[in-house]
Amino acid sequence: MAKKDPYAALRIKEFNIFLLVRFALVFAWSMQFVIIEWEVYSITKDPWSLGLIGLMEIIPAVGIALFAGHIVDQNEKRGLLIKCILGFSVISFGLFLLTWPKIVGDWSTNAILYSIYFLVFCGGLVRAFIGPTVFSLIALIVPKKLYPNAATWSSSTWQVASVVGPAVAGLSIAWIGVHWSMCLVVGFTIIALLNLFRISKKPILNPKIGEPIWSSLKEGVKFVYNTKAIFGAITLDMIAVLFGGAVALLPIFAQDILKVGSEGFGVLRAAPAVGAFITMWITAYIPVSKNAGMKLLAAIFGFGICIIVFGLSSIFWVSVVALFFSGVTDGVSMVIRQTILQLKTPDHMRGRVASVNSIFVGSSNELGAFESGLTAKLMGTVTAVVFGGTMTLITVVTTGIALPSFRKLDLQKELEDHEKED
């Protein structure tokens, strides 16, 4: 039944609430990131300053990721996520105040800039806990036989929100300005928080409550390394996203290369959202568990091609089409990777595995932003984007040749075994 019903996971009430919470949270987070990108570049006109935004978030997110995974595995997931969203709300409100001319009118440019970087750094601390908590919570809401279907809807929700948010940010900057755009961000964090209370508390499935932290962390890292399907998927995606972080340079393309302003910036950001939306429907009706390894390799290869085309384009609509297909391919990649993680990870280790994943993949967007800002400073914007796409292609080809077992990865049999158990 799970294989035939594309809406199987959506028939669970709490899962629908979970998707609403996730959409609101990711929408707010991604919208905030773009608003700050725009504000910082408007202040400095320096690509390096865009790279620093990613760096300020990635340092704490990676630095405490493993510790965060241990904490997640030791605590009740809904309550921990409530605390995370409260922390995010405080940070968003701080950025709202920092973009209010009446409050920062007498501040120097450096004082405003450093304050923004500080709040972004605090956001990285919160983010280190959000990823593992969300990953662990979804497994407590849906049965194992529905993991692929749930991963499809959850990943697609993340994908759509992560690009719709920036698209709305671009449009709202043009219509109501940076300050009131940040007010929208605060509003969506409140929506996420209120709906999270509609999900019941979940049991703690970890049999080793109180386990020494170093033993816990060692066990988590060892499990990921020894499970080649997980290790291969997250390593491949990390390198691809790291070098394919061209979207961090969109403010430069919109303002200086394509010359389309903030409204064109919004359209560019919206293009991957449309691609991700189509991906959501396709992967819901056509399962990705069969021949998962080859599908993942093909998706990331296609993503690299899209990034190169975008970098070389000087025509607005060609750039939009390239970004549209980057959303399609990235969405497929995400659904497959989340399916692998959900099926291969034991319940009591989900927090730690998700934390390792966040080090490899979850933070690679911000690290990719830093890499893009640095290479744009050294090579020029267009060359930096083409370089990133080329490195993505090389990574896919190398992985496919070096790991033949990954090419043959097929999750269909494991999924059928879970259905028989139920």
Short mmCIF file of C-alpha atoms in Angstrom, two decimals:
data_model
loop_
_atom_site.label_atom_id
_atom_site.label_comp_id
_atom_site.label_asym_id
_atom_site.label_seq_id
_atom_site.Cartn_x
_atom_site.Cartn_y
_atom_site.Cartn_z
CA MET A 1 0.00 0.00 0.00
CA ALA A 2 2.83 2.40 0.88
CA LYS A 3 4.36 1.93 -2.57
CA LYS A 4 1.09 2.69 -4.40
CA ASP A 5 -0.20 5.59 -2.30
CA PRO A 6 1.79 8.79 -2.98
CA TYR A 7 0.00 10.48 -0.06
CA ALA A 8 0.50 7.71 2.51
CA ALA A 9 2.52 9.82 4.96
CA LEU A 10 0.17 12.77 4.51
CA ARG A 11 -2.68 10.70 5.95
CA ILE A 12 -1.00 11.01 9.37
CA LYS A 13 -2.28 14.18 11.07
CA GLU A 14 0.87 14.91 13.08
CA PHE A 15 3.02 14.54 9.98
CA ASN A 16 1.01 17.27 8.26
CA ILE A 17 1.55 19.52 11.27
CA PHE A 18 5.24 18.63 11.18
CA LEU A 19 5.43 19.69 7.52
CA LEU A 20 3.77 23.01 8.37
CA VAL A 21 6.27 23.60 11.17
CA ARG A 22 9.18 22.68 8.94
CA PHE A 23 7.99 24.86 6.08
CA ALA A 24 7.50 27.90 8.32
CA LEU A 25 10.88 27.41 10.01
CA VAL A 26 12.90 26.83 6.83
CA PHE A 27 11.00 29.60 5.04
CA ALA A 28 11.88 32.06 7.81
CA TRP A 29 15.50 30.91 8.04
CA SER A 30 16.18 31.05 4.31
CA MET A 31 14.34 34.34 3.92
CA GLN A 32 16.40 35.82 6.73
CA PHE A 33 19.67 34.62 5.19
CA VAL A 34 18.89 36.34 1.88
CA ILE A 35 17.74 39.57 3.52
CA ILE A 36 21.00 39.73 5.44
CA GLU A 37 22.96 38.92 2.26
CA TRP A 38 21.28 41.82 0.50
CA GLU A 39 21.78 44.22 3.40
CA VAL A 40 25.44 43.34 3.93
CA TYR A 41 26.31 43.60 0.23
CA SER A 42 24.41 46.90 -0.01
CA ILE A 43 26.51 48.23 2.87
CA THR A 44 29.91 46.92 1.73
CA LYS A 45 29.70 46.17 -2.03
CA ASP A 46 32.27 43.45 -1.34
CA PRO A 47 31.83 39.76 -2.33
CA TRP A 48 34.07 38.82 0.58
CA SER A 49 31.47 40.16 3.00
CA LEU A 50 28.93 37.69 1.55
CA GLY A 51 31.38 34.86 2.13
CA LEU A 52 31.80 35.93 5.74
CA ILE A 53 28.06 35.52 6.37
CA GLY A 54 28.37 31.83 5.54
CA LEU A 55 31.55 31.52 7.57
CA MET A 56 29.98 33.11 10.66
CA GLU A 57 27.19 30.52 10.61
CA ILE A 58 29.25 27.51 9.65
CA ILE A 59 31.86 27.82 12.43
CA PRO A 60 29.46 27.23 15.36
CA ALA A 61 27.18 24.88 13.38
CA VAL A 62 30.07 22.51 12.64
CA GLY A 63 31.98 23.16 15.85
CA ILE A 64 29.28 21.83 18.19
CA ALA A 65 27.42 19.54 15.77
CA LEU A 66 28.51 16.25 17.33
CA PHE A 67 27.80 17.52 20.84
CA ALA A 68 24.35 18.63 19.65
CA GLY A 69 23.66 15.15 18.28
CA HIS A 70 24.48 13.63 21.66
CA ILE A 71 22.10 16.04 23.40
CA VAL A 72 19.32 15.28 20.90
CA ASP A 73 19.63 11.51 21.45
CA GLN A 74 19.45 12.06 25.22
CA ASN A 75 16.35 14.30 25.28
CA GLU A 76 12.70 14.51 24.25
CA LYS A 77 12.59 15.82 20.69
CA ARG A 78 9.56 18.11 20.62
CA GLY A 79 10.58 20.02 23.74
CA LEU A 80 14.11 20.48 22.40
CA LEU A 81 12.79 21.80 19.08
CA ILE A 82 10.59 24.30 20.95
CA LYS A 83 13.69 25.68 22.68
CA CYS A 84 15.52 25.91 19.34
CA ILE A 85 12.72 27.88 17.69
CA LEU A 86 12.54 30.23 20.65
CA GLY A 87 16.25 30.91 20.25
CA PHE A 88 15.83 31.52 16.53
CA SER A 89 12.98 33.96 17.24
CA VAL A 90 15.20 36.02 19.52
CA ILE A 91 17.93 36.17 16.86
CA SER A 92 15.45 37.21 14.15
CA PHE A 93 14.06 39.94 16.38
CA GLY A 94 17.60 41.20 16.96
CA LEU A 95 18.16 41.42 13.20
CA PHE A 96 14.81 43.19 12.87
CA LEU A 97 16.07 45.85 15.29
CA LEU A 98 19.43 46.11 13.51
CA THR A 99 17.68 47.00 10.24
CA TRP A 100 15.52 49.70 11.89
CA PRO A 101 16.98 53.12 10.98
CA LYS A 102 15.55 54.72 14.13
CA ILE A 103 17.59 52.36 16.33
CA VAL A 104 20.87 52.14 14.42
CA GLY A 105 20.87 55.67 13.00
CA ASP A 106 23.84 56.73 15.08
CA TRP A 107 25.79 53.48 14.66
CA SER A 108 28.80 53.20 12.40
CA THR A 109 28.73 50.87 9.41
CA ASN A 110 31.22 48.53 11.09
CA ALA A 111 29.17 48.40 14.28
CA ILE A 112 26.07 47.35 12.34
CA LEU A 113 28.05 44.86 10.26
CA TYR A 114 29.73 43.22 13.24
CA SER A 115 26.43 43.03 15.12
CA ILE A 116 24.85 41.24 12.15
CA TYR A 117 27.76 38.78 12.04
CA PHE A 118 27.39 38.15 15.77
CA LEU A 119 23.70 37.29 15.46
CA VAL A 120 24.42 35.07 12.45
CA PHE A 121 27.02 33.29 14.60
CA CYS A 122 24.40 32.74 17.32
CA GLY A 123 22.08 31.38 14.65
CA GLY A 124 24.74 28.82 13.78
CA LEU A 125 24.65 27.58 17.38
CA VAL A 126 20.89 27.13 17.22
CA ARG A 127 21.07 25.48 13.82
CA ALA A 128 23.43 22.80 15.14
CA PHE A 129 20.52 21.50 17.26
CA ILE A 130 17.63 22.06 14.84
CA GLY A 131 18.79 19.65 12.10
CA PRO A 132 19.29 16.54 14.30
CA THR A 133 16.11 17.28 16.26
CA VAL A 134 13.94 17.54 13.14
CA PHE A 135 15.51 14.41 11.64
CA SER A 136 14.85 12.43 14.83
CA LEU A 137 11.31 13.75 15.29
CA ILE A 138 10.07 12.66 11.86
CA ALA A 139 11.02 9.03 12.59
CA LEU A 140 8.84 9.16 15.72
CA ILE A 141 5.82 10.37 13.77
CA VAL A 142 5.67 7.93 10.81
CA PRO A 143 6.21 4.12 10.67
CA LYS A 144 9.30 2.72 8.96
CA LYS A 145 7.42 1.46 5.92
CA LEU A 146 6.50 5.08 5.12
CA TYR A 147 10.01 6.51 5.52
CA PRO A 148 10.64 6.93 1.76
CA ASN A 149 7.27 8.62 1.24
CA ALA A 150 7.76 10.78 4.32
CA ALA A 151 11.29 11.66 3.21
CA THR A 152 9.90 12.72 -0.16
CA TRP A 153 7.36 15.10 1.34
CA SER A 154 9.68 16.35 4.08
CA SER A 155 12.62 16.94 1.75
CA SER A 156 10.41 18.57 -0.85
CA THR A 157 8.91 20.82 1.80
CA TRP A 158 12.42 21.84 2.83
CA GLN A 159 13.44 22.37 -0.77
CA VAL A 160 10.40 24.48 -1.65
CA ALA A 161 10.63 26.55 1.54
CA SER A 162 14.38 27.07 1.14
CA VAL A 163 13.90 28.71 -2.24
CA VAL A 164 10.43 30.23 -1.87
CA GLY A 165 11.69 32.02 1.24
CA PRO A 166 14.55 33.74 -0.60
CA ALA A 167 12.24 34.52 -3.53
CA VAL A 168 9.76 36.21 -1.21
CA ALA A 169 12.69 37.97 0.46
CA GLY A 170 13.80 39.43 -2.84
CA LEU A 171 10.31 40.67 -3.65
CA SER A 172 9.61 41.97 -0.16
CA ILE A 173 12.88 43.94 -0.13
CA ALA A 174 11.63 45.73 -3.25
CA TRP A 175 8.11 46.27 -1.92
CA ILE A 176 8.46 46.95 1.83
CA GLY A 177 12.20 47.26 2.44
CA VAL A 178 14.73 45.26 4.45
CA HIS A 179 13.41 46.21 7.88
CA TRP A 180 9.80 45.10 7.42
CA SER A 181 10.96 42.03 5.51
CA MET A 182 12.68 40.97 8.73
CA CYS A 183 9.36 41.49 10.52
CA LEU A 184 7.88 38.81 8.25
CA VAL A 185 10.67 36.46 9.29
CA VAL A 186 9.78 36.94 12.96
CA GLY A 187 6.14 36.23 12.15
CA PHE A 188 6.91 32.91 10.50
CA THR A 189 9.03 31.76 13.46
CA ILE A 190 6.01 32.37 15.68
CA ILE A 191 3.81 30.35 13.31
CA ALA A 192 6.27 27.45 13.52
CA LEU A 193 6.39 27.65 17.30
CA LEU A 194 2.62 27.70 17.83
CA ASN A 195 2.00 24.74 15.53
CA LEU A 196 4.75 22.69 17.15
CA PHE A 197 2.67 22.58 20.34
CA ARG A 198 0.05 20.63 18.37
CA ILE A 199 2.46 17.67 18.16
CA SER A 200 2.49 15.40 21.20
CA LYS A 201 5.62 14.65 23.21
CA LYS A 202 7.54 11.62 21.96
CA PRO A 203 9.35 8.84 23.87
CA ILE A 204 13.13 8.79 24.19
CA LEU A 205 14.25 5.59 22.46
CA ASN A 206 17.91 5.74 23.46
CA PRO A 207 18.67 2.83 25.86
CA LYS A 208 21.91 4.52 26.98
CA ILE A 209 20.60 7.58 28.79
CA GLY A 210 23.47 9.16 30.72
CA GLU A 211 26.12 7.58 28.50
CA PRO A 212 29.48 9.43 28.66
CA ILE A 213 29.59 12.00 25.91
CA TRP A 214 32.86 10.86 24.32
CA SER A 215 31.68 7.25 24.09
CA SER A 216 28.44 8.45 22.55
CA LEU A 217 30.16 10.63 19.96
CA LYS A 218 32.65 7.90 19.05
CA GLU A 219 29.82 5.43 18.49
CA GLY A 220 28.00 7.85 16.20
CA VAL A 221 31.00 8.69 14.04
CA LYS A 222 32.02 5.04 13.80
CA PHE A 223 28.53 4.01 12.68
CA VAL A 224 28.46 6.60 9.88
CA TYR A 225 31.91 5.64 8.63
CA ASN A 226 31.15 1.92 8.64
CA THR A 227 27.79 2.31 6.90
CA LYS A 228 29.06 2.95 3.39
CA ALA A 229 25.66 3.87 1.93
CA ILE A 230 25.36 6.76 4.39
CA PHE A 231 29.01 7.76 4.23
CA GLY A 232 29.06 7.76 0.42
CA ALA A 233 25.81 9.72 0.06
CA ILE A 234 26.67 12.52 2.47
CA THR A 235 30.28 12.84 1.26
CA LEU A 236 29.18 13.11 -2.37
CA ASP A 237 26.49 15.66 -1.60
CA MET A 238 28.77 17.71 0.64
CA ILE A 239 31.41 18.23 -2.04
CA ALA A 240 28.80 18.92 -4.73
CA VAL A 241 26.95 21.53 -2.66
CA LEU A 242 30.22 23.01 -1.40
CA PHE A 243 31.45 23.78 -4.90
CA GLY A 244 27.99 24.46 -6.31
CA GLY A 245 27.16 27.30 -3.91
CA ALA A 246 26.65 29.83 -6.69
CA VAL A 247 23.35 31.05 -5.27
CA ALA A 248 25.30 32.91 -2.59
CA LEU A 249 26.48 35.22 -5.37
CA LEU A 250 22.99 35.97 -6.71
CA PRO A 251 23.01 39.52 -5.30
CA ILE A 252 26.06 40.22 -7.49
CA PHE A 253 24.45 38.67 -10.57
CA ALA A 254 21.21 40.57 -9.99
CA GLN A 255 22.82 43.94 -9.30
CA ASP A 256 26.00 43.98 -11.41
CA ILE A 257 25.88 41.30 -14.16
CA LEU A 258 22.26 40.74 -15.23
CA LYS A 259 21.23 44.20 -13.91
CA VAL A 260 17.70 43.17 -12.97
CA GLY A 261 17.45 44.72 -9.49
CA SER A 262 15.70 43.30 -6.45
CA GLU A 263 12.63 42.10 -8.40
CA GLY A 264 14.82 40.14 -10.83
CA PHE A 265 16.71 38.86 -7.79
CA GLY A 266 13.41 37.49 -6.47
CA VAL A 267 12.67 35.75 -9.78
CA LEU A 268 16.13 34.17 -9.82
CA ARG A 269 15.59 32.90 -6.31
CA ALA A 270 12.11 31.63 -7.20
CA ALA A 271 13.27 29.57 -10.19
CA PRO A 272 14.68 26.65 -8.13
CA ALA A 273 11.45 26.67 -6.08
CA VAL A 274 9.39 25.86 -9.16
CA GLY A 275 11.80 23.04 -10.03
CA ALA A 276 11.61 21.70 -6.48
CA PHE A 277 7.80 21.79 -6.55
CA ILE A 278 7.75 19.63 -9.68
CA THR A 279 10.26 17.28 -8.04
CA MET A 280 7.92 16.91 -5.06
CA TRP A 281 5.12 15.57 -7.22
CA ILE A 282 7.29 13.35 -9.40
CA THR A 283 9.08 11.65 -6.49
CA ALA A 284 5.78 11.18 -4.63
CA TYR A 285 4.38 9.16 -7.55
CA ILE A 286 7.64 7.58 -8.71
CA PRO A 287 9.63 6.07 -5.80
CA VAL A 288 13.37 6.76 -5.80
CA SER A 289 14.39 3.77 -3.69
CA LYS A 290 15.17 1.56 -6.71
CA ASN A 291 18.67 2.14 -8.18
CA ALA A 292 19.13 4.93 -5.63
CA GLY A 293 22.90 5.16 -6.13
CA MET A 294 22.78 5.82 -9.86
CA LYS A 295 19.88 8.24 -9.46
CA LEU A 296 21.82 10.23 -6.88
CA LEU A 297 24.92 10.38 -9.09
CA ALA A 298 22.84 11.48 -12.09
CA ALA A 299 21.01 14.15 -10.10
CA ILE A 300 24.19 15.76 -8.75
CA PHE A 301 25.84 15.61 -12.20
CA GLY A 302 22.83 17.45 -13.62
CA PHE A 303 23.10 20.01 -10.82
CA GLY A 304 26.70 20.74 -11.79
CA ILE A 305 25.72 21.27 -15.43
CA CYS A 306 23.03 23.75 -14.36
CA ILE A 307 25.50 25.74 -12.25
CA ILE A 308 27.94 26.04 -15.18
CA VAL A 309 25.19 27.21 -17.54
CA PHE A 310 24.03 29.77 -14.99
CA GLY A 311 27.56 31.09 -14.50
CA LEU A 312 28.17 31.53 -18.23
CA SER A 313 24.80 33.11 -18.99
CA SER A 314 24.45 36.85 -19.51
CA ILE A 315 20.78 36.50 -20.51
CA PHE A 316 18.27 36.77 -17.66
CA TRP A 317 15.85 34.06 -18.78
CA VAL A 318 18.62 31.60 -19.59
CA SER A 319 19.82 32.09 -16.03
CA VAL A 320 16.29 31.51 -14.73
CA VAL A 321 15.96 28.23 -16.67
CA ALA A 322 19.35 27.02 -15.41
CA LEU A 323 18.33 27.73 -11.82
CA PHE A 324 14.98 26.02 -12.40
CA PHE A 325 16.70 22.77 -13.35
CA SER A 326 19.17 23.15 -10.50
CA GLY A 327 16.12 23.02 -8.21
CA VAL A 328 14.83 19.88 -9.94
CA THR A 329 18.13 18.01 -9.63
CA ASP A 330 18.89 19.21 -6.12
CA GLY A 331 15.42 18.13 -5.00
CA VAL A 332 15.92 14.60 -6.32
CA SER A 333 19.31 14.42 -4.60
CA MET A 334 17.85 15.49 -1.27
CA VAL A 335 14.97 13.00 -1.35
CA ILE A 336 17.32 10.10 -2.09
CA ARG A 337 19.81 11.09 0.59
CA GLN A 338 17.10 11.50 3.24
CA THR A 339 15.63 8.11 2.31
CA ILE A 340 19.04 6.49 2.75
CA LEU A 341 19.55 8.15 6.13
CA GLN A 342 16.10 7.27 7.46
CA LEU A 343 16.26 3.62 6.37
CA LYS A 344 19.84 2.95 7.46
CA THR A 345 19.88 4.74 10.86
CA PRO A 346 18.76 3.03 14.12
CA ASP A 347 16.27 5.03 16.21
CA HIS A 348 18.61 5.51 19.17
CA MET A 349 21.36 7.06 17.00
CA ARG A 350 19.37 9.46 14.83
CA GLY A 351 20.58 12.60 16.58
CA ARG A 352 24.25 11.71 16.24
CA VAL A 353 23.95 10.51 12.63
CA ALA A 354 22.03 13.66 11.69
CA SER A 355 24.76 15.74 13.34
CA VAL A 356 27.47 14.05 11.30
CA ASN A 357 25.28 14.63 8.25
CA SER A 358 24.98 18.32 9.16
CA ILE A 359 28.76 18.60 9.28
CA PHE A 360 29.07 17.03 5.84
CA VAL A 361 25.99 18.38 4.08
CA GLY A 362 23.74 20.52 6.23
CA SER A 363 26.39 23.19 6.66
CA SER A 364 27.87 22.92 3.20
CA ASN A 365 25.48 25.56 1.86
CA GLU A 366 27.02 28.17 4.15
CA LEU A 367 30.52 26.81 3.59
CA GLY A 368 29.72 26.92 -0.13
CA ALA A 369 28.72 30.56 0.30
CA PHE A 370 32.10 31.23 1.89
CA GLU A 371 33.90 29.33 -0.89
CA SER A 372 31.94 31.22 -3.55
CA GLY A 373 32.66 34.58 -1.95
CA LEU A 374 36.36 33.79 -1.67
CA THR A 375 36.73 32.45 -5.22
CA ALA A 376 34.69 35.37 -6.58
CA LYS A 377 37.12 37.72 -4.86
CA LEU A 378 40.13 35.86 -6.29
CA MET A 379 38.87 34.75 -9.72
CA GLY A 380 35.94 36.98 -10.52
CA THR A 381 32.28 36.12 -10.09
CA VAL A 382 31.62 34.25 -13.37
CA THR A 383 34.83 32.24 -13.21
CA ALA A 384 34.08 31.27 -9.60
CA VAL A 385 30.66 29.89 -10.51
CA VAL A 386 31.96 27.92 -13.50
CA PHE A 387 34.81 26.56 -11.36
CA GLY A 388 32.30 25.37 -8.74
CA GLY A 389 30.14 23.60 -11.30
CA THR A 390 33.16 21.94 -12.89
CA MET A 391 34.37 20.66 -9.51
CA THR A 392 30.90 19.20 -8.94
CA LEU A 393 31.09 17.23 -12.20
CA ILE A 394 34.58 15.95 -11.39
CA THR A 395 33.39 14.83 -7.96
CA VAL A 396 30.47 12.85 -9.38
CA VAL A 397 32.60 11.09 -12.00
CA THR A 398 35.32 10.28 -9.45
CA THR A 399 32.81 8.89 -6.95
CA GLY A 400 31.11 6.77 -9.59
CA ILE A 401 34.45 5.24 -10.64
CA ALA A 402 35.94 4.83 -7.16
CA LEU A 403 32.83 3.38 -5.47
CA PRO A 404 31.20 0.78 -7.75
CA SER A 405 29.18 -0.50 -4.78
CA PHE A 406 27.58 2.91 -4.45
CA ARG A 407 26.54 2.86 -8.10
CA LYS A 408 24.73 -0.41 -7.37
CA LEU A 409 22.97 0.87 -4.23
CA ASP A 410 19.30 -0.18 -4.28
CA LEU A 411 16.95 0.42 -1.34
CA GLN A 412 13.91 -1.36 -2.76
CA LYS A 413 14.52 -4.73 -1.05
CA GLU A 414 15.06 -3.14 2.37
CA LEU A 415 11.84 -1.19 2.00
CA GLU A 416 9.93 -4.34 1.07
CA ASP A 417 11.30 -6.08 4.18
CA HIS A 418 9.96 -3.29 6.41
CA GLU A 419 6.53 -3.62 4.77
CA LYS A 420 6.51 -7.34 5.50
CA GLU A 421 7.35 -6.65 9.15
CA ASP A 422 4.30 -4.42 9.40
#
